[in-house]
Short mmCIF file of C-alpha atoms in Angstrom, two decimals:
data_model
loop_
_atom_site.label_atom_id
_atom_site.label_comp_id
_atom_site.label_asym_id
_atom_site.label_seq_id
_atom_site.Cartn_x
_atom_site.Cartn_y
_atom_site.Cartn_z
CA UNK A 640 61.77 0.33 -8.05
CA UNK A 641 59.52 -1.22 -10.71
CA UNK A 642 58.93 -4.35 -8.65
CA UNK A 643 57.99 -2.18 -5.67
CA UNK A 644 55.43 -0.31 -7.75
CA UNK A 645 53.91 -3.55 -9.04
CA UNK A 646 53.71 -4.88 -5.46
CA UNK A 647 51.93 -1.72 -4.35
CA UNK A 648 49.52 -2.03 -7.26
CA UNK A 649 48.52 -5.54 -6.25
CA UNK A 650 48.16 -4.48 -2.61
CA UNK A 651 45.72 -1.83 -3.83
CA UNK A 652 43.76 -4.52 -5.67
CA UNK A 653 44.09 -7.26 -3.09
CA UNK A 654 40.37 -6.98 -2.20
CA UNK A 655 39.54 -8.66 -5.50
CA UNK A 656 39.98 -12.39 -5.03
CA UNK A 657 39.79 -13.06 -8.77
CA UNK A 658 43.00 -11.28 -9.67
CA UNK A 659 45.92 -13.60 -10.41
CA UNK A 660 49.45 -12.50 -11.15
CA UNK A 661 51.51 -14.15 -13.85
CA UNK A 662 52.74 -17.67 -12.88
CA UNK A 663 56.33 -16.53 -12.67
CA UNK A 664 58.07 -13.16 -12.28
CA UNK A 665 58.61 -11.42 -15.61
CA UNK A 666 61.92 -9.80 -14.70
CA UNK A 667 62.82 -9.10 -18.35
CA UNK A 668 59.45 -7.60 -19.23
CA UNK A 669 58.38 -3.99 -19.59
CA UNK A 670 54.96 -2.43 -19.87
CA UNK A 671 53.48 -2.02 -23.32
CA UNK A 672 52.86 1.67 -23.91
CA UNK A 673 50.46 3.52 -26.20
CA UNK A 674 50.05 7.16 -27.19
CA UNK A 675 46.57 8.60 -26.61
CA UNK A 676 44.90 9.90 -29.78
CA UNK A 677 42.03 12.33 -30.24
CA UNK A 678 38.87 10.76 -28.81
CA UNK A 679 40.66 7.93 -26.94
CA UNK A 680 39.37 6.94 -23.51
CA UNK A 681 40.55 4.43 -20.94
CA UNK A 682 37.72 2.00 -21.73
CA UNK A 683 38.27 2.10 -25.48
CA UNK A 684 42.05 1.71 -25.08
CA UNK A 685 41.62 -1.35 -22.85
CA UNK A 686 38.85 -2.74 -24.98
CA UNK A 687 41.03 -2.54 -28.09
CA UNK A 688 43.56 -4.85 -26.45
CA UNK A 689 40.78 -7.08 -25.03
CA UNK A 690 41.86 -6.18 -21.49
CA UNK A 691 38.46 -4.94 -20.37
CA UNK A 692 37.31 -8.57 -20.23
CA UNK A 693 38.52 -8.35 -16.62
CA UNK A 694 37.25 -5.12 -15.01
CA UNK A 695 40.19 -5.27 -12.55
CA UNK A 696 42.39 -4.06 -15.42
CA UNK A 697 40.64 -0.71 -15.18
CA UNK A 698 41.86 -0.13 -11.61
CA UNK A 699 45.25 -1.46 -12.58
CA UNK A 700 45.52 0.98 -15.49
CA UNK A 701 44.85 3.96 -13.24
CA UNK A 702 47.33 2.63 -10.67
CA UNK A 703 50.33 1.99 -12.95
CA UNK A 704 49.80 5.35 -14.63
CA UNK A 705 49.43 7.12 -11.25
CA UNK A 706 46.01 8.49 -12.22
CA UNK A 707 42.87 9.12 -10.22
CA UNK A 708 39.94 6.82 -11.09
CA UNK A 709 37.77 8.12 -13.95
CA UNK A 710 40.48 10.52 -15.09
CA UNK A 711 40.42 11.43 -18.78
CA UNK A 712 43.32 10.71 -21.15
CA UNK A 713 45.42 13.55 -22.54
CA UNK A 714 45.93 13.53 -26.30
CA UNK A 715 49.58 12.80 -27.20
CA UNK A 716 50.55 11.50 -23.78
CA UNK A 717 52.11 8.02 -23.42
CA UNK A 718 50.29 5.55 -21.16
CA UNK A 719 51.22 2.14 -19.84
CA UNK A 720 48.86 -0.75 -20.40
CA UNK A 721 48.44 -3.56 -17.86
CA UNK A 722 50.25 -5.67 -20.44
CA UNK A 723 53.91 -6.78 -20.45
CA UNK A 724 56.21 -7.14 -23.44
CA UNK A 725 58.55 -10.07 -22.69
CA UNK A 726 61.48 -11.30 -24.87
CA UNK A 727 61.11 -14.58 -26.75
CA UNK A 728 64.06 -16.96 -26.31
CA UNK A 729 63.68 -18.28 -29.87
CA UNK A 730 62.38 -21.66 -28.72
CA UNK A 731 58.89 -21.58 -27.22
CA UNK A 732 56.53 -19.61 -25.06
CA UNK A 733 56.96 -22.17 -22.29
CA UNK A 734 60.75 -21.85 -22.14
CA UNK A 735 60.62 -18.08 -22.58
CA UNK A 736 58.29 -17.54 -19.63
CA UNK A 737 58.88 -20.62 -17.50
CA UNK A 738 55.17 -21.44 -17.48
CA UNK A 739 53.85 -25.02 -17.17
CA UNK A 740 50.10 -24.36 -17.48
CA UNK A 741 49.16 -25.61 -20.93
CA UNK A 742 45.82 -23.80 -21.03
CA UNK A 743 47.44 -20.45 -20.24
CA UNK A 744 50.13 -21.03 -22.86
CA UNK A 745 47.59 -21.85 -25.53
CA UNK A 746 45.53 -18.81 -24.59
CA UNK A 747 48.65 -16.64 -24.69
CA UNK A 748 49.53 -17.91 -28.16
CA UNK A 749 46.02 -17.15 -29.47
CA UNK A 750 46.00 -13.77 -27.77
CA UNK A 751 49.31 -12.75 -29.37
CA UNK A 752 48.15 -13.98 -32.78
CA UNK A 753 45.06 -11.80 -32.40
CA UNK A 754 47.16 -8.74 -31.54
CA UNK A 755 49.36 -9.27 -34.59
CA UNK A 756 46.33 -9.83 -36.83
CA UNK A 757 44.75 -6.59 -35.58
CA UNK A 758 48.09 -4.77 -35.99
CA UNK A 759 48.23 -3.99 -32.26
CA UNK A 760 51.58 -5.78 -32.03
CA UNK A 761 54.35 -5.93 -34.61
CA UNK A 762 54.82 -9.30 -36.31
CA UNK A 763 58.20 -10.89 -36.86
CA UNK A 764 59.69 -13.45 -39.25
CA UNK A 765 61.89 -15.02 -36.58
CA UNK A 766 61.00 -15.96 -32.97
CA UNK A 767 64.16 -14.38 -31.56
CA UNK A 768 63.04 -10.93 -32.63
CA UNK A 769 59.56 -11.37 -31.21
CA UNK A 770 58.08 -9.91 -28.09
CA UNK A 771 55.52 -11.88 -26.12
CA UNK A 772 52.65 -9.72 -24.89
CA UNK A 773 51.53 -11.01 -21.50
CA UNK A 774 48.48 -9.53 -19.68
CA UNK A 775 49.42 -8.64 -16.13
CA UNK A 776 46.15 -10.18 -14.98
CA UNK A 777 46.57 -13.39 -16.91
CA UNK A 778 43.35 -15.22 -16.05
CA UNK A 779 41.74 -13.65 -19.15
CA UNK A 780 43.99 -15.94 -21.24
CA UNK A 781 41.95 -18.99 -20.28
CA UNK A 782 39.05 -17.71 -22.40
CA UNK A 783 41.44 -17.45 -25.36
CA UNK A 784 42.60 -21.08 -25.19
CA UNK A 785 39.77 -22.44 -27.33
CA UNK A 786 39.68 -19.65 -29.90
CA UNK A 787 40.93 -20.36 -33.39
CA UNK A 788 42.99 -17.43 -34.67
CA UNK A 789 45.07 -17.65 -37.80
CA UNK A 790 48.75 -17.17 -36.97
CA UNK A 791 50.27 -14.03 -38.48
CA UNK A 792 54.02 -13.44 -38.13
CA UNK A 793 54.94 -11.15 -41.02
CA UNK A 794 54.11 -7.54 -40.28
CA UNK A 795 55.00 -6.56 -43.85
CA UNK A 796 52.03 -8.49 -45.27
CA UNK A 797 49.54 -5.71 -46.01
CA UNK A 798 47.45 -7.37 -48.65
CA UNK A 799 43.79 -6.29 -48.60
CA UNK A 800 40.62 -7.78 -49.94
CA UNK A 801 38.15 -5.39 -51.52
CA UNK A 802 34.44 -5.98 -52.01
CA UNK A 803 34.40 -3.62 -55.00
CA UNK A 804 35.31 -6.38 -57.44
CA UNK A 805 31.79 -7.75 -57.41
CA UNK A 806 30.35 -4.40 -58.53
CA UNK A 807 32.21 -4.35 -61.85
CA UNK A 808 29.86 -5.07 -64.73
CA UNK A 809 32.16 -7.60 -66.40
CA UNK A 810 33.13 -9.15 -63.03
CA UNK A 811 36.86 -8.61 -63.66
CA UNK A 812 38.54 -8.50 -60.24
CA UNK A 813 40.14 -5.51 -58.63
CA UNK A 814 43.39 -6.84 -57.23
CA UNK A 815 44.93 -6.21 -53.85
CA UNK A 816 47.55 -3.53 -53.22
CA UNK A 817 50.23 -6.22 -52.84
CA UNK A 818 49.38 -7.86 -56.14
CA UNK A 819 49.42 -4.57 -58.07
CA UNK A 820 53.13 -4.27 -57.36
CA UNK A 821 53.64 -7.24 -59.70
CA UNK A 822 51.69 -5.68 -62.52
CA UNK A 823 53.28 -3.66 -65.29
CA UNK A 824 52.78 0.08 -64.72
CA UNK A 825 50.85 0.42 -67.95
CA UNK A 826 48.27 -2.04 -66.67
CA UNK A 827 47.53 -0.18 -63.40
CA UNK A 828 44.69 2.32 -63.18
CA UNK A 829 43.87 4.14 -59.96
CA UNK A 830 40.22 4.49 -59.12
CA UNK A 831 40.25 8.01 -57.75
CA UNK A 832 37.78 9.98 -55.69
CA UNK A 833 36.68 7.26 -53.31
CA UNK A 834 35.35 8.91 -50.14
CA UNK A 835 35.53 7.56 -46.60
CA UNK A 836 31.81 6.71 -46.59
CA UNK A 837 32.59 3.87 -48.99
CA UNK A 838 33.83 0.46 -47.92
CA UNK A 839 36.55 0.65 -50.54
CA UNK A 840 39.30 3.21 -51.11
CA UNK A 841 42.62 3.70 -52.92
CA UNK A 842 41.76 0.89 -55.31
CA UNK A 843 43.81 -0.15 -58.31
CA UNK A 844 42.23 -2.06 -61.20
CA UNK A 845 43.83 -4.15 -63.92
CA UNK A 846 42.14 -2.09 -66.62
CA UNK A 847 40.83 1.41 -67.05
CA UNK A 848 37.26 1.68 -65.85
CA UNK A 849 34.50 3.41 -67.73
CA UNK A 850 33.06 6.64 -66.25
CA UNK A 851 29.87 4.73 -65.43
CA UNK A 852 31.78 2.10 -63.44
CA UNK A 853 33.69 4.74 -61.50
CA UNK A 854 30.38 6.46 -60.70
CA UNK A 855 28.90 3.20 -59.57
CA UNK A 856 31.84 2.59 -57.24
CA UNK A 857 31.69 6.08 -55.76
CA UNK A 858 28.76 6.75 -53.42
CA UNK A 859 30.51 9.95 -52.22
CA UNK A 860 29.60 11.67 -55.48
CA UNK A 861 26.42 9.70 -56.15
CA UNK A 862 24.59 9.04 -52.90
CA UNK A 863 21.52 7.78 -54.69
CA UNK A 864 23.33 5.21 -56.81
CA UNK A 865 22.57 1.52 -56.38
CA UNK A 866 25.77 1.17 -54.36
CA UNK A 867 24.91 3.57 -51.52
CA UNK A 868 21.79 2.69 -49.47
CA UNK A 869 21.63 5.34 -46.75
CA UNK A 870 24.49 4.69 -44.30
CA UNK A 871 25.10 1.30 -45.93
CA UNK A 872 27.02 0.13 -49.01
CA UNK A 873 25.14 -2.31 -51.21
CA UNK A 874 27.04 -5.53 -51.82
CA UNK A 875 24.24 -7.42 -53.56
CA UNK A 876 20.44 -7.42 -53.68
CA UNK A 877 20.41 -9.29 -50.37
CA UNK A 878 23.55 -8.04 -48.63
CA UNK A 879 24.84 -4.70 -47.26
CA UNK A 880 28.13 -3.55 -45.76
CA UNK A 881 27.98 -1.01 -42.91
CA UNK A 882 31.43 -0.10 -41.54
CA UNK A 883 29.77 1.96 -38.77
CA UNK A 884 28.57 -1.29 -37.19
CA UNK A 885 32.15 -2.49 -36.57
CA UNK A 886 33.93 -5.55 -37.96
CA UNK A 887 31.78 -8.09 -36.15
CA UNK A 888 28.45 -6.70 -37.39
CA UNK A 889 29.27 -4.80 -40.61
CA UNK A 890 27.90 -7.50 -42.92
CA UNK A 891 24.09 -7.15 -42.96
CA UNK A 892 21.80 -9.66 -44.66
CA UNK A 893 18.51 -8.28 -45.97
CA UNK A 894 16.02 -10.83 -44.71
CA UNK A 895 12.66 -9.32 -45.67
CA UNK A 896 11.18 -6.53 -47.80
CA UNK A 897 8.68 -5.49 -45.12
CA UNK A 898 10.09 -1.99 -44.81
CA UNK A 899 10.90 -1.44 -48.50
CA UNK A 900 10.28 2.11 -49.71
CA UNK A 901 10.59 3.50 -46.16
CA UNK A 902 13.39 5.83 -45.09
CA UNK A 903 14.61 6.21 -41.51
CA UNK A 904 16.79 8.96 -40.07
CA UNK A 905 18.14 7.86 -36.71
CA UNK A 906 19.44 10.66 -34.52
CA UNK A 907 21.29 9.33 -31.42
CA UNK A 908 21.09 11.88 -28.61
CA UNK A 909 24.02 14.25 -28.06
CA UNK A 910 27.57 13.27 -29.10
CA UNK A 911 30.86 15.05 -29.80
CA UNK A 912 31.49 17.68 -27.13
CA UNK A 913 28.16 16.92 -25.45
CA UNK A 914 27.98 13.55 -23.60
CA UNK A 915 24.40 14.18 -22.46
CA UNK A 916 23.36 12.80 -19.09
CA UNK A 917 26.17 11.31 -16.96
CA UNK A 918 26.19 8.82 -14.10
CA UNK A 919 29.40 8.61 -12.06
CA UNK A 920 30.77 5.85 -9.87
CA UNK A 921 28.46 3.20 -11.34
CA UNK A 922 29.31 -0.07 -9.58
CA UNK A 923 31.85 1.97 -7.64
CA UNK A 924 34.22 2.73 -10.52
CA UNK A 925 32.61 3.54 -13.89
CA UNK A 926 31.39 6.75 -15.48
CA UNK A 927 28.70 6.20 -18.08
CA UNK A 928 27.44 8.75 -20.64
CA UNK A 929 24.10 9.03 -22.34
CA UNK A 930 25.46 9.49 -25.85
CA UNK A 931 27.37 6.19 -25.87
CA UNK A 932 24.38 4.06 -24.90
CA UNK A 933 21.91 5.94 -27.11
CA UNK A 934 24.37 5.46 -29.98
CA UNK A 935 24.70 1.72 -29.38
CA UNK A 936 20.93 1.20 -29.34
CA UNK A 937 20.70 3.41 -32.46
CA UNK A 938 23.16 1.22 -34.37
CA UNK A 939 21.30 -1.93 -33.34
CA UNK A 940 18.02 -0.36 -34.42
CA UNK A 941 19.54 0.71 -37.75
CA UNK A 942 20.76 -2.84 -38.39
CA UNK A 943 17.32 -4.29 -37.66
CA UNK A 944 15.63 -1.84 -40.03
CA UNK A 945 18.15 -2.54 -42.81
CA UNK A 946 17.56 -6.28 -42.40
CA UNK A 947 13.92 -5.61 -43.27
CA UNK A 948 14.62 -3.60 -46.41
CA UNK A 949 14.57 0.00 -45.09
CA UNK A 950 16.89 2.79 -46.19
CA UNK A 951 18.55 4.06 -43.02
CA UNK A 952 20.69 7.12 -42.30
CA UNK A 953 22.55 7.35 -38.99
CA UNK A 954 22.91 11.08 -38.43
CA UNK A 955 25.56 10.93 -35.68
CA UNK A 956 28.59 8.76 -36.51
CA UNK A 957 31.54 7.30 -34.60
CA UNK A 958 33.89 5.40 -36.90
CA UNK A 959 35.70 3.70 -33.98
CA UNK A 960 32.86 2.34 -31.84
CA UNK A 961 30.63 0.04 -33.83
CA UNK A 962 28.01 -2.10 -32.07
CA UNK A 963 29.53 -2.94 -28.71
CA UNK A 964 28.79 -5.95 -26.49
CA UNK A 965 30.31 -4.63 -23.27
CA UNK A 966 28.40 -3.28 -20.27
CA UNK A 967 30.60 -0.24 -19.73
CA UNK A 968 31.05 1.94 -22.82
CA UNK A 969 33.86 4.48 -22.91
CA UNK A 970 32.89 8.15 -22.81
CA UNK A 971 34.63 9.69 -25.80
CA UNK A 972 34.08 12.82 -27.87
CA UNK A 973 34.99 11.80 -31.41
CA UNK A 974 31.46 11.57 -32.82
CA UNK A 975 30.70 13.61 -35.90
CA UNK A 976 27.62 14.60 -37.83
CA UNK A 977 26.97 12.45 -40.91
CA UNK A 978 29.51 13.31 -43.60
CA UNK A 979 32.33 13.94 -41.09
CA UNK A 980 31.16 17.38 -39.90
CA UNK A 981 32.34 18.48 -36.47
CA UNK A 982 29.52 18.67 -33.92
CA UNK A 983 29.21 22.22 -32.44
CA UNK A 984 29.43 22.87 -28.71
CA UNK A 985 26.45 25.23 -28.81
CA UNK A 986 23.28 23.24 -28.19
CA UNK A 987 21.05 25.10 -30.64
CA UNK A 988 23.64 24.90 -33.42
CA UNK A 989 24.14 21.20 -32.66
CA UNK A 990 20.42 20.41 -32.89
CA UNK A 991 20.02 22.54 -36.00
CA UNK A 992 22.95 20.84 -37.69
CA UNK A 993 21.46 17.37 -37.30
CA UNK A 994 17.85 18.18 -38.18
CA UNK A 995 18.93 20.30 -41.18
CA UNK A 996 20.66 17.25 -42.62
CA UNK A 997 17.61 15.12 -41.97
CA UNK A 998 15.28 17.59 -43.69
CA UNK A 999 17.58 17.96 -46.69
CA UNK A 1000 17.62 14.20 -47.21
CA UNK A 1001 13.86 14.07 -46.64
CA UNK A 1002 13.23 16.45 -49.53
CA UNK A 1003 15.49 14.39 -51.80
CA UNK A 1004 13.58 11.17 -51.10
CA UNK A 1005 10.20 12.92 -51.24
CA UNK A 1006 10.97 13.92 -54.83
CA UNK A 1007 11.72 10.30 -55.54
CA UNK A 1008 8.27 9.26 -54.30
CA UNK A 1009 9.10 7.93 -50.81
CA UNK A 1010 5.94 8.66 -48.82
CA UNK A 1011 6.92 6.98 -45.52
CA UNK A 1012 9.89 8.71 -43.89
CA UNK A 1013 10.65 8.68 -40.16
CA UNK A 1014 12.96 10.55 -37.80
CA UNK A 1015 13.80 8.61 -34.61
CA UNK A 1016 15.68 10.39 -31.85
CA UNK A 1017 16.94 8.16 -29.03
CA UNK A 1018 17.85 9.52 -25.62
CA UNK A 1019 18.44 8.48 -22.01
CA UNK A 1020 16.78 10.61 -19.34
CA UNK A 1021 18.34 12.13 -16.23
CA UNK A 1022 15.91 12.10 -13.31
CA UNK A 1023 16.45 11.67 -9.57
CA UNK A 1024 18.00 8.39 -8.49
CA UNK A 1025 14.74 7.32 -6.83
CA UNK A 1026 12.68 7.69 -10.01
CA UNK A 1027 12.38 4.37 -11.73
CA UNK A 1028 10.67 4.87 -15.08
CA UNK A 1029 9.77 2.92 -18.18
CA UNK A 1030 10.52 3.74 -21.80
CA UNK A 1031 8.36 6.67 -22.92
CA UNK A 1032 7.68 8.45 -26.19
CA UNK A 1033 7.05 11.95 -27.59
CA UNK A 1034 5.33 12.73 -30.88
CA UNK A 1035 4.69 15.83 -33.00
CA UNK A 1036 1.34 17.29 -31.90
CA UNK A 1037 0.36 18.30 -35.45
CA UNK A 1038 1.06 14.86 -36.94
CA UNK A 1039 -1.42 12.00 -36.77
CA UNK A 1040 1.17 9.58 -38.21
CA UNK A 1041 3.76 10.56 -35.60
CA UNK A 1042 1.28 9.99 -32.77
CA UNK A 1043 0.02 6.70 -34.18
CA UNK A 1044 3.52 5.31 -34.60
CA UNK A 1045 4.55 6.30 -31.06
CA UNK A 1046 1.46 4.46 -29.79
CA UNK A 1047 2.30 1.43 -31.96
CA UNK A 1048 5.77 1.18 -30.43
CA UNK A 1049 4.44 1.72 -26.91
CA UNK A 1050 1.92 -1.09 -27.43
CA UNK A 1051 4.77 -3.44 -28.36
CA UNK A 1052 6.65 -2.50 -25.17
CA UNK A 1053 3.51 -3.09 -23.09
CA UNK A 1054 3.07 -6.56 -24.66
CA UNK A 1055 6.74 -7.45 -24.13
CA UNK A 1056 6.72 -6.37 -20.52
CA UNK A 1057 3.94 -8.89 -19.83
CA UNK A 1058 6.40 -11.58 -20.99
CA UNK A 1059 9.75 -10.27 -19.75
CA UNK A 1060 8.65 -8.50 -16.54
CA UNK A 1061 5.46 -9.99 -15.22
CA UNK A 1062 5.93 -8.65 -11.69
CA UNK A 1063 5.60 -4.98 -12.67
CA UNK A 1064 3.21 -3.42 -15.17
CA UNK A 1065 4.44 -1.12 -17.93
CA UNK A 1066 3.97 2.56 -17.15
CA UNK A 1067 5.61 4.15 -20.20
CA UNK A 1068 3.70 7.10 -21.62
CA UNK A 1069 3.04 8.64 -25.03
CA UNK A 1070 2.63 12.40 -25.19
CA UNK A 1071 3.23 15.48 -27.35
CA UNK A 1072 6.15 17.72 -26.44
CA UNK A 1073 7.53 20.64 -28.45
CA UNK A 1074 11.17 19.53 -28.44
CA UNK A 1075 13.36 21.18 -31.08
CA UNK A 1076 14.03 18.05 -33.16
CA UNK A 1077 10.40 16.94 -32.92
CA UNK A 1078 9.00 20.38 -33.81
CA UNK A 1079 11.38 20.95 -36.72
CA UNK A 1080 11.48 17.46 -38.29
CA UNK A 1081 10.02 17.14 -41.77
CA UNK A 1082 9.92 13.30 -41.58
CA UNK A 1083 7.41 11.94 -39.06
CA UNK A 1084 9.24 12.13 -35.71
CA UNK A 1085 9.27 9.83 -32.68
CA UNK A 1086 11.40 10.84 -29.72
CA UNK A 1087 12.24 8.01 -27.29
CA UNK A 1088 13.59 8.15 -23.72
CA UNK A 1089 15.07 4.71 -23.01
CA UNK A 1090 15.77 4.87 -19.25
CA UNK A 1091 16.69 6.99 -16.26
CA UNK A 1092 20.50 6.91 -16.18
CA UNK A 1093 20.61 7.64 -12.42
CA UNK A 1094 18.27 4.86 -11.23
CA UNK A 1095 20.22 1.60 -10.59
CA UNK A 1096 17.36 -0.69 -11.70
CA UNK A 1097 16.40 1.43 -14.71
CA UNK A 1098 20.06 1.62 -15.73
CA UNK A 1099 20.15 -2.17 -16.29
CA UNK A 1100 18.00 -1.55 -19.38
CA UNK A 1101 20.94 0.14 -21.09
CA UNK A 1102 23.97 -1.42 -19.35
CA UNK A 1103 23.33 -5.00 -20.44
CA UNK A 1104 24.01 -5.55 -24.18
CA UNK A 1105 21.13 -8.01 -24.46
CA UNK A 1106 18.78 -5.37 -23.11
CA UNK A 1107 20.04 -2.81 -25.59
CA UNK A 1108 19.31 -5.32 -28.35
CA UNK A 1109 15.79 -5.92 -27.01
CA UNK A 1110 15.12 -2.16 -27.02
CA UNK A 1111 16.12 -2.07 -30.69
CA UNK A 1112 14.07 -5.18 -31.47
CA UNK A 1113 10.90 -3.85 -29.87
CA UNK A 1114 11.17 -0.44 -31.55
CA UNK A 1115 11.65 -2.25 -34.88
CA UNK A 1116 8.56 -4.38 -34.21
CA UNK A 1117 6.54 -1.19 -33.78
CA UNK A 1118 7.35 -0.35 -37.40
CA UNK A 1119 6.56 -3.84 -38.64
CA UNK A 1120 2.90 -3.58 -37.54
#
């Protein structure tokens, strides 16, 4: 029965000439399964296992799980991935699978090492107890052949490295959890009270720390300490750690001091129960949501501003996403307001929640003498499909600074369009509009509409990761003037 189902799946997908089945039948294999958690979506699930590198895996996922395209996942339900778990014969991948393609075998080895390293697959001390994870569409393995990934086979190795050691005044190291097991109980001291906004938690030191050192390590109780810089954690005078950016981008180097003494509150549009504008059947199969793309541009913008010395708060947070380099971003609902607060369904309550946090922080920094504070709200518009529009800006009518800055950013976009899009002049506008977040923001506000989500040409501005980075770069440049 299983072989019949697989055959039917590939008949469904036979229109795609790029799909290749595994070189030999995997008669002993079974699908890898995963339980859906709160906020999980099909894209994020496939992306976690690096299966979204071939979009055909999306159709395959729906087919093997007997789901309609664009269906949402149900929390707690078990789903099959387009990924096989095959027994290892204790000798080699080649003999286990019967493959002869050296490139595929090398890619498969690297791919499995990656899964073990990311704890997506259990490690094993002996080959005979291993399972080989084989993507059903195996051509993605060729891109893994040249990657260097440290082999990890022991799933019990849970040693961690913590950046907190460098914050201690006497530079004595905080040891890993594994090493603390070797220490005498009298020599272990738990550093308690570490909140999730910190890059370090559940730490154990070799000596008892002074109250001052604990306070320095704990931005949860001391948000204005030298360790917490907005949504970032200070590593050194020239380096920050921002877990919200994801593993690939979390280390941020401060390159200039051009935006020193300026505070930015970035408010990505929508989030949580409200996805904002939606476009369905993009490229015939994808659903894209405003909040995901506004959030990605917001993170890129935050990183740029931090690199130039600014203090940046990201008001809407998603701990799982980070800066993403894919075209199609999963529509999930696990975003929270800064501090882990659940985002309300009611629109007015949702808007009030975010801007209240902004204004509270604004007052704190105003008392400290920070004169330049900005609120940036990033959105993606929903107009008719025929309406191709450029990036446009709203400012607070009563604020000269808000208007001037909106014009500064628009001027940058106009200049860049002359370089990047010579065939069509820039038509983005700057105007006053009494939007709730603009009207009620104590920091100088600029509200930005990045694109029309329904227009195919306009949509390219947010779909392509390079374009999302350019949007962030050009907005940043408007503040560097």
